Amino acid sequence: MTETSEAPTWVLRAESEGIAELPYVVGVLDANGACLPVPVTRAADPTALGGSAHGFDATLRLHRLHAGSYEAQLSVRYEGLEAVDAGLRIELRLGESDDPGWLIPGAFYGENRRVDCARPYPRYATVGLQDDLTASAWSFRADRCATPAVFARDRRGGAALALAETGPLGEQGVGFALVDGDRPALRLHAPYREEPVTYYGSGTPKPADTPLHTWRPGEEHTLRFTVHLLDADPHAYARVLRALHQAVPEGEPAAWVGIDEAAALSAEGLHRWHYRSDPPVLLETAAFDREALGDSGDRQAMHVSWISGVPYAHALLLHARRVGDTERAEAAVAVIDHICAHLTPGGTFWGQWSRSRGWSAGWTGDADRLHARTLGDATLFTLRALVSERARGHAHPSWEAAVRGNLAAALAGQDPATGRLAAAHDVHTGKGLDHEGAAGLAFVGALVEAAEVFQEPAYLEAARRAGAAFDSDVRSEFLCGAPEDVSLAPTSEDGYNAIIAYTLLHEAGDPEGRWLDLARRAADWTLTFRYTYDVRFDEHTFLARYGFRTRGADQASPSNQHLHAFGLICLPEFVRLARYLDDAYYLRSTRENLDCFRQFVARADGDFNAYRGMVSERFYQTECFQAKGMLLTLSHAWSAGVLLYACERARELPEFQETL
């Protein structure tokens, strides 16, 4: 503890290493939002301090876990004579910072929204562009966070605060602000606070949500949290998240069904509810409520990949060939044939087919603009389907032609100066339109695998140049641009693309270990989106009634704050990466991901009000889009498809044999 002329503070790290201090024992938040500090007035020993003010007495104790990490216990007693409504704030302040590098896992990444991002959602800025969702200080409820923690850094080092989703005062929260001009302040709140506004999934925010607790005379509560002191490396968060994940004992798997049963169910659902034969497509959505909505509740459209199309037709084909289901095999082949038979004038896949418009660019908002991630995914999985079919003696020349056409566009669109692959391609010419964001990473895996399949060294060379070009994106801890629908927002899907790309680059030859290091960094960043705990749902909600466990699920993005299963798309690469690094943490996280989404695959007609084999896209673990505890009542082709794909690939992996 150090004394100042104003009030004593508790310095956890010396100035020479980057200051980190607790400016008060606890802050008391009143009904007007003012923070009334309870200053340090006593110190029992070097690990405990306390103080009294505003009718509250507080004692904070720190227990050293290991170098730089502490377990904290804050005991607060209300000594007033009448009940009062108040909340609590814990704050840790760092030194001066040019770039705080804010991180709230799953919810906030640096500035969080680029100036040129068209999608509105919370953004950090102190000057410049201002709108209803831009502010210099933010606070969020804990269930928005994949791990309820907040990270920041100053010019010399960094720090983090972490806590549980709920505590003695109910739902808790995290937040941050700049104080004293340019000092990052990390905050924990009990109860939670959502301010300056509440994000609910659209550009029109709801008012701030700042519940308080009613304290009765003599009432006392103890809050627990952890404090972590870090170096200035922007990647230092990985050590903390790993430790917090491993601190939770490994329990029984969340899965309702084994891998083989999940594969059979999702294959049935994909074929029964999403396949249409005229023309052969996998519809993007199918409504749970068939009696009320019938086919009118189904989205009469198919993307060539991403949310429908080739990856999931490939998964269905793998399954059908394995079990000898001729009807489903023919359906899967027909879908891929249909996609490969309809290429753009520029020689690439289209983005989307719809019954009303036919083939189009998709959801880019520009009729001439094809999204590179959509094209790259379709190319990679068409190639994988081609290789799998060749091994069984089935020839598909149109598939090979389509793959080569898309790869030609990728090569032509590669920036000759930087090596970046284009983020979008022109419908008419195939020309690369721009190189903003990391959507082009989706082509790297296709180039690597095609180099071996077609014996084309130029593909591998292009992939390596691209891998080097996107190095800075990975190291900046801000990958963005993968989905068509959220512009240049950072998303978990960007992480999946990077894991696939760099793992495959490593396997194609990596004498210096550069690609393996980037794959590791991409994996760590991706796991910032993965829930490390089971969210607590009110007992009357749908997800609570079915006992849904969220550990292992991924937040889609800070823009789309719901849980999704898309991480299963890179399950094989994640497992192989765990092997290369001999990393049990990566393997455990991957297993939890597959365990999680073997929940809520309908086991029979009527299961969770769905039909057998249906799989929802969205699980609402927080207040965004819909109420916490709800389930989106649409089956999505990609949701059933990634589950089927992951199950089929997991069957081949020794790490999953006991869960078949």
PDB file of C-alpha atoms in Angstrom, residues 293-485:
ATOM      1  CA  LEU A 293     -46.155 -22.076 -41.188  1.00  0.00           C
ATOM      2  CA  GLY A 294     -45.582 -25.069 -43.442  1.00  0.00           C
ATOM      3  CA  ASP A 295     -43.074 -24.432 -46.223  1.00  0.00           C
ATOM      4  CA  SER A 296     -43.800 -20.695 -46.010  1.00  0.00           C
ATOM      5  CA  GLY A 297     -41.691 -20.624 -42.852  1.00  0.00           C
ATOM      6  CA  ASP A 298     -38.682 -22.024 -44.706  1.00  0.00           C
ATOM      7  CA  ARG A 299     -36.173 -19.694 -46.331  1.00  0.00           C
ATOM      8  CA  GLN A 300     -36.299 -20.581 -50.011  1.00  0.00           C
ATOM      9  CA  ALA A 301     -32.632 -19.872 -50.586  1.00  0.00           C
ATOM     10  CA  MET A 302     -29.225 -21.558 -50.463  1.00  0.00           C
ATOM     11  CA  HIS A 303     -25.801 -19.996 -50.097  1.00  0.00           C
ATOM     12  CA  VAL A 304     -23.071 -21.966 -51.874  1.00  0.00           C
ATOM     13  CA  SER A 305     -21.298 -22.239 -48.504  1.00  0.00           C
ATOM     14  CA  TRP A 306     -21.209 -20.498 -45.119  1.00  0.00           C
ATOM     15  CA  ILE A 307     -24.859 -20.924 -44.076  1.00  0.00           C
ATOM     16  CA  SER A 308     -25.725 -23.674 -46.538  1.00  0.00           C
ATOM     17  CA  GLY A 309     -24.401 -25.348 -49.651  1.00  0.00           C
ATOM     18  CA  VAL A 310     -21.266 -27.344 -50.345  1.00  0.00           C
ATOM     19  CA  PRO A 311     -19.748 -27.911 -46.863  1.00  0.00           C
ATOM     20  CA  TYR A 312     -22.948 -29.511 -45.608  1.00  0.00           C
ATOM     21  CA  ALA A 313     -23.658 -31.436 -48.803  1.00  0.00           C
ATOM     22  CA  HIS A 314     -20.110 -32.798 -48.379  1.00  0.00           C
ATOM     23  CA  ALA A 315     -20.916 -33.787 -44.795  1.00  0.00           C
ATOM     24  CA  LEU A 316     -24.136 -35.486 -45.899  1.00  0.00           C
ATOM     25  CA  LEU A 317     -22.228 -37.305 -48.639  1.00  0.00           C
ATOM     26  CA  LEU A 318     -19.560 -38.524 -46.208  1.00  0.00           C
ATOM     27  CA  HIS A 319     -22.252 -39.900 -43.941  1.00  0.00           C
ATOM     28  CA  ALA A 320     -24.339 -41.423 -46.730  1.00  0.00           C
ATOM     29  CA  ARG A 321     -21.362 -43.211 -48.281  1.00  0.00           C
ATOM     30  CA  ARG A 322     -20.328 -44.563 -44.876  1.00  0.00           C
ATOM     31  CA  VAL A 323     -23.729 -45.995 -43.991  1.00  0.00           C
ATOM     32  CA  GLY A 324     -24.699 -47.011 -47.507  1.00  0.00           C
ATOM     33  CA  ASP A 325     -27.631 -44.609 -47.931  1.00  0.00           C
ATOM     34  CA  THR A 326     -27.962 -44.251 -51.714  1.00  0.00           C
ATOM     35  CA  GLU A 327     -30.842 -41.762 -51.621  1.00  0.00           C
ATOM     36  CA  ARG A 328     -28.986 -39.262 -49.438  1.00  0.00           C
ATOM     37  CA  ALA A 329     -25.746 -39.739 -51.359  1.00  0.00           C
ATOM     38  CA  GLU A 330     -27.525 -38.913 -54.595  1.00  0.00           C
ATOM     39  CA  ALA A 331     -29.113 -35.855 -52.999  1.00  0.00           C
ATOM     40  CA  ALA A 332     -25.755 -34.573 -51.741  1.00  0.00           C
ATOM     41  CA  VAL A 333     -24.103 -35.115 -55.128  1.00  0.00           C
ATOM     42  CA  ALA A 334     -26.989 -33.336 -56.825  1.00  0.00           C
ATOM     43  CA  VAL A 335     -26.565 -30.264 -54.615  1.00  0.00           C
ATOM     44  CA  ILE A 336     -22.855 -29.974 -55.375  1.00  0.00           C
ATOM     45  CA  ASP A 337     -23.492 -30.658 -59.078  1.00  0.00           C
ATOM     46  CA  HIS A 338     -26.076 -27.879 -59.114  1.00  0.00           C
ATOM     47  CA  ILE A 339     -23.702 -25.380 -57.519  1.00  0.00           C
ATOM     48  CA  CYS A 340     -20.758 -26.326 -59.762  1.00  0.00           C
ATOM     49  CA  ALA A 341     -22.882 -26.186 -62.921  1.00  0.00           C
ATOM     50  CA  HIS A 342     -23.803 -22.551 -62.331  1.00  0.00           C
ATOM     51  CA  LEU A 343     -20.703 -20.374 -62.230  1.00  0.00           C
ATOM     52  CA  THR A 344     -20.499 -16.619 -62.654  1.00  0.00           C
ATOM     53  CA  PRO A 345     -19.217 -14.981 -65.838  1.00  0.00           C
ATOM     54  CA  GLY A 346     -16.036 -14.390 -63.842  1.00  0.00           C
ATOM     55  CA  GLY A 347     -15.560 -18.144 -63.363  1.00  0.00           C
ATOM     56  CA  THR A 348     -16.349 -18.305 -59.640  1.00  0.00           C
ATOM     57  CA  PHE A 349     -19.224 -19.699 -57.668  1.00  0.00           C
ATOM     58  CA  TRP A 350     -22.199 -17.448 -57.149  1.00  0.00           C
ATOM     59  CA  GLY A 351     -22.936 -16.402 -53.585  1.00  0.00           C
ATOM     60  CA  GLN A 352     -26.528 -17.567 -53.248  1.00  0.00           C
ATOM     61  CA  TRP A 353     -29.435 -19.174 -55.054  1.00  0.00           C
ATOM     62  CA  SER A 354     -33.016 -18.229 -54.209  1.00  0.00           C
ATOM     63  CA  ARG A 355     -36.302 -19.441 -55.615  1.00  0.00           C
ATOM     64  CA  SER A 356     -37.454 -15.925 -56.379  1.00  0.00           C
ATOM     65  CA  ARG A 357     -34.261 -14.477 -57.903  1.00  0.00           C
ATOM     66  CA  GLY A 358     -32.165 -17.424 -59.016  1.00  0.00           C
ATOM     67  CA  TRP A 359     -28.403 -16.967 -58.637  1.00  0.00           C
ATOM     68  CA  SER A 360     -27.013 -13.795 -57.061  1.00  0.00           C
ATOM     69  CA  ALA A 361     -24.058 -12.372 -55.143  1.00  0.00           C
ATOM     70  CA  GLY A 362     -25.626 -13.060 -51.750  1.00  0.00           C
ATOM     71  CA  TRP A 363     -25.856 -10.706 -48.801  1.00  0.00           C
ATOM     72  CA  THR A 364     -23.021  -8.305 -49.634  1.00  0.00           C
ATOM     73  CA  GLY A 365     -25.416  -5.494 -50.507  1.00  0.00           C
ATOM     74  CA  ASP A 366     -23.836  -5.126 -53.945  1.00  0.00           C
ATOM     75  CA  ALA A 367     -25.103  -7.191 -56.879  1.00  0.00           C
ATOM     76  CA  ASP A 368     -21.598  -7.326 -58.368  1.00  0.00           C
ATOM     77  CA  ARG A 369     -19.733  -8.194 -55.160  1.00  0.00           C
ATOM     78  CA  LEU A 370     -19.020 -11.820 -54.193  1.00  0.00           C
ATOM     79  CA  HIS A 371     -17.724 -12.409 -50.681  1.00  0.00           C
ATOM     80  CA  ALA A 372     -14.344 -14.187 -50.643  1.00  0.00           C
ATOM     81  CA  ARG A 373     -15.065 -16.188 -47.515  1.00  0.00           C
ATOM     82  CA  THR A 374     -18.197 -17.670 -49.105  1.00  0.00           C
ATOM     83  CA  LEU A 375     -16.254 -18.540 -52.256  1.00  0.00           C
ATOM     84  CA  GLY A 376     -13.241 -19.855 -50.337  1.00  0.00           C
ATOM     85  CA  ASP A 377     -15.289 -22.164 -48.122  1.00  0.00           C
ATOM     86  CA  ALA A 378     -17.204 -23.495 -51.116  1.00  0.00           C
ATOM     87  CA  THR A 379     -13.940 -24.130 -52.952  1.00  0.00           C
ATOM     88  CA  LEU A 380     -12.271 -25.914 -50.040  1.00  0.00           C
ATOM     89  CA  PHE A 381     -15.197 -28.233 -49.389  1.00  0.00           C
ATOM     90  CA  THR A 382     -15.863 -28.926 -53.052  1.00  0.00           C
ATOM     91  CA  LEU A 383     -12.233 -30.009 -53.274  1.00  0.00           C
ATOM     92  CA  ARG A 384     -12.591 -32.183 -50.185  1.00  0.00           C
ATOM     93  CA  ALA A 385     -15.746 -33.762 -51.591  1.00  0.00           C
ATOM     94  CA  LEU A 386     -13.929 -34.384 -54.875  1.00  0.00           C
ATOM     95  CA  VAL A 387     -11.011 -36.099 -53.123  1.00  0.00           C
ATOM     96  CA  SER A 388     -13.338 -38.227 -50.994  1.00  0.00           C
ATOM     97  CA  GLU A 389     -15.366 -39.286 -54.013  1.00  0.00           C
ATOM     98  CA  ARG A 390     -12.292 -40.094 -56.081  1.00  0.00           C
ATOM     99  CA  ALA A 391     -11.138 -42.424 -53.329  1.00  0.00           C
ATOM    100  CA  ARG A 392     -14.413 -44.321 -53.760  1.00  0.00           C
ATOM    101  CA  GLY A 393     -14.128 -44.439 -57.535  1.00  0.00           C
ATOM    102  CA  HIS A 394     -16.561 -41.624 -58.342  1.00  0.00           C
ATOM    103  CA  ALA A 395     -15.518 -38.989 -60.890  1.00  0.00           C
ATOM    104  CA  HIS A 396     -16.946 -35.451 -60.858  1.00  0.00           C
ATOM    105  CA  PRO A 397     -15.201 -33.388 -63.558  1.00  0.00           C
ATOM    106  CA  SER A 398     -17.486 -30.377 -63.045  1.00  0.00           C
ATOM    107  CA  TRP A 399     -16.384 -30.191 -59.425  1.00  0.00           C
ATOM    108  CA  GLU A 400     -12.728 -30.042 -60.402  1.00  0.00           C
ATOM    109  CA  ALA A 401     -13.446 -27.392 -63.028  1.00  0.00           C
ATOM    110  CA  ALA A 402     -15.284 -25.271 -60.473  1.00  0.00           C
ATOM    111  CA  VAL A 403     -12.450 -25.571 -57.961  1.00  0.00           C
ATOM    112  CA  ARG A 404      -9.873 -24.561 -60.550  1.00  0.00           C
ATOM    113  CA  GLY A 405     -12.001 -21.624 -61.684  1.00  0.00           C
ATOM    114  CA  ASN A 406     -12.337 -20.244 -58.179  1.00  0.00           C
ATOM    115  CA  LEU A 407      -8.649 -20.729 -57.430  1.00  0.00           C
ATOM    116  CA  ALA A 408      -7.763 -18.891 -60.634  1.00  0.00           C
ATOM    117  CA  ALA A 409      -9.824 -15.938 -59.404  1.00  0.00           C
ATOM    118  CA  ALA A 410      -8.138 -16.094 -55.996  1.00  0.00           C
ATOM    119  CA  LEU A 411      -4.687 -16.033 -57.599  1.00  0.00           C
ATOM    120  CA  ALA A 412      -5.617 -13.184 -59.931  1.00  0.00           C
ATOM    121  CA  GLY A 413      -7.009 -11.185 -57.015  1.00  0.00           C
ATOM    122  CA  GLN A 414      -3.928 -11.590 -54.814  1.00  0.00           C
ATOM    123  CA  ASP A 415      -2.316  -8.235 -54.137  1.00  0.00           C
ATOM    124  CA  PRO A 416       1.068  -8.358 -55.881  1.00  0.00           C
ATOM    125  CA  ALA A 417       2.631  -5.987 -53.360  1.00  0.00           C
ATOM    126  CA  THR A 418       1.376  -7.425 -50.078  1.00  0.00           C
ATOM    127  CA  GLY A 419       0.243 -10.966 -50.926  1.00  0.00           C
ATOM    128  CA  ARG A 420      -3.191 -10.430 -49.388  1.00  0.00           C
ATOM    129  CA  LEU A 421      -5.989 -12.374 -51.012  1.00  0.00           C
ATOM    130  CA  ALA A 422      -8.981 -10.301 -52.056  1.00  0.00           C
ATOM    131  CA  ALA A 423     -11.904  -9.858 -49.687  1.00  0.00           C
ATOM    132  CA  ALA A 424     -14.380  -9.828 -52.574  1.00  0.00           C
ATOM    133  CA  HIS A 425     -14.558 -10.636 -56.270  1.00  0.00           C
ATOM    134  CA  ASP A 426     -16.458  -9.136 -59.171  1.00  0.00           C
ATOM    135  CA  VAL A 427     -19.323 -11.243 -60.503  1.00  0.00           C
ATOM    136  CA  HIS A 428     -18.573 -10.405 -64.136  1.00  0.00           C
ATOM    137  CA  THR A 429     -14.777 -10.633 -64.243  1.00  0.00           C
ATOM    138  CA  GLY A 430     -13.730 -12.501 -61.082  1.00  0.00           C
ATOM    139  CA  LYS A 431     -11.405  -9.576 -60.366  1.00  0.00           C
ATOM    140  CA  GLY A 432     -10.469  -8.868 -56.746  1.00  0.00           C
ATOM    141  CA  LEU A 433     -12.324  -5.773 -55.567  1.00  0.00           C
ATOM    142  CA  ASP A 434     -10.548  -4.902 -52.315  1.00  0.00           C
ATOM    143  CA  HIS A 435      -8.402  -6.473 -49.620  1.00  0.00           C
ATOM    144  CA  GLU A 436      -9.983  -5.113 -46.440  1.00  0.00           C
ATOM    145  CA  GLY A 437     -10.408  -7.561 -43.573  1.00  0.00           C
ATOM    146  CA  ALA A 438      -9.461 -11.226 -43.471  1.00  0.00           C
ATOM    147  CA  ALA A 439     -12.173 -12.830 -45.601  1.00  0.00           C
ATOM    148  CA  GLY A 440      -9.484 -13.897 -48.084  1.00  0.00           C
ATOM    149  CA  LEU A 441      -7.999 -16.245 -45.483  1.00  0.00           C
ATOM    150  CA  ALA A 442     -10.734 -18.704 -46.441  1.00  0.00           C
ATOM    151  CA  PHE A 443      -8.952 -19.363 -49.728  1.00  0.00           C
ATOM    152  CA  VAL A 444      -5.648 -20.322 -48.079  1.00  0.00           C
ATOM    153  CA  GLY A 445      -6.785 -23.801 -47.051  1.00  0.00           C
ATOM    154  CA  ALA A 446      -8.187 -24.464 -50.520  1.00  0.00           C
ATOM    155  CA  LEU A 447      -4.913 -23.385 -52.135  1.00  0.00           C
ATOM    156  CA  VAL A 448      -2.830 -25.582 -49.823  1.00  0.00           C
ATOM    157  CA  GLU A 449      -4.916 -28.702 -50.373  1.00  0.00           C
ATOM    158  CA  ALA A 450      -5.291 -28.076 -54.118  1.00  0.00           C
ATOM    159  CA  ALA A 451      -1.510 -27.779 -54.469  1.00  0.00           C
ATOM    160  CA  GLU A 452      -1.189 -31.400 -53.380  1.00  0.00           C
ATOM    161  CA  VAL A 453      -4.272 -32.757 -55.139  1.00  0.00           C
ATOM    162  CA  PHE A 454      -3.505 -31.133 -58.492  1.00  0.00           C
ATOM    163  CA  GLN A 455       0.287 -31.061 -58.120  1.00  0.00           C
ATOM    164  CA  GLU A 456       0.338 -27.301 -58.660  1.00  0.00           C
ATOM    165  CA  PRO A 457       3.218 -25.659 -56.719  1.00  0.00           C
ATOM    166  CA  ALA A 458       1.927 -22.197 -57.632  1.00  0.00           C
ATOM    167  CA  TYR A 459      -1.081 -22.753 -55.370  1.00  0.00           C
ATOM    168  CA  LEU A 460       1.115 -23.461 -52.360  1.00  0.00           C
ATOM    169  CA  GLU A 461       3.348 -20.506 -53.100  1.00  0.00           C
ATOM    170  CA  ALA A 462       0.304 -18.224 -53.242  1.00  0.00           C
ATOM    171  CA  ALA A 463      -0.998 -19.688 -49.980  1.00  0.00           C
ATOM    172  CA  ARG A 464       2.320 -19.040 -48.263  1.00  0.00           C
ATOM    173  CA  ARG A 465       2.429 -15.446 -49.503  1.00  0.00           C
ATOM    174  CA  ALA A 466      -1.109 -14.953 -48.234  1.00  0.00           C
ATOM    175  CA  GLY A 467      -0.305 -16.577 -44.905  1.00  0.00           C
ATOM    176  CA  ALA A 468       2.577 -14.159 -44.445  1.00  0.00           C
ATOM    177  CA  ALA A 469       0.399 -11.219 -45.476  1.00  0.00           C
ATOM    178  CA  PHE A 470      -2.292 -12.012 -42.909  1.00  0.00           C
ATOM    179  CA  ASP A 471       0.338 -12.493 -40.183  1.00  0.00           C
ATOM    180  CA  SER A 472      -0.223  -8.905 -39.018  1.00  0.00           C
ATOM    181  CA  ASP A 473      -3.977  -9.462 -38.689  1.00  0.00           C
ATOM    182  CA  VAL A 474      -3.420 -12.402 -36.360  1.00  0.00           C
ATOM    183  CA  ARG A 475      -0.810 -10.578 -34.296  1.00  0.00           C
ATOM    184  CA  SER A 476      -2.991  -7.487 -34.005  1.00  0.00           C
ATOM    185  CA  GLU A 477      -5.569  -9.632 -32.136  1.00  0.00           C
ATOM    186  CA  PHE A 478      -8.281  -8.273 -34.447  1.00  0.00           C
ATOM    187  CA  LEU A 479      -9.437 -10.527 -37.274  1.00  0.00           C
ATOM    188  CA  CYS A 480     -12.535  -9.360 -39.086  1.00  0.00           C
ATOM    189  CA  GLY A 481     -14.664  -9.667 -42.194  1.00  0.00           C
ATOM    190  CA  ALA A 482     -15.441 -13.396 -42.462  1.00  0.00           C
ATOM    191  CA  PRO A 483     -19.290 -13.433 -42.527  1.00  0.00           C
ATOM    192  CA  GLU A 484     -21.261 -11.628 -45.209  1.00  0.00           C
ATOM    193  CA  ASP A 485     -23.709 -10.110 -42.744  1.00  0.00           C
TER     194      ASP A 485
END
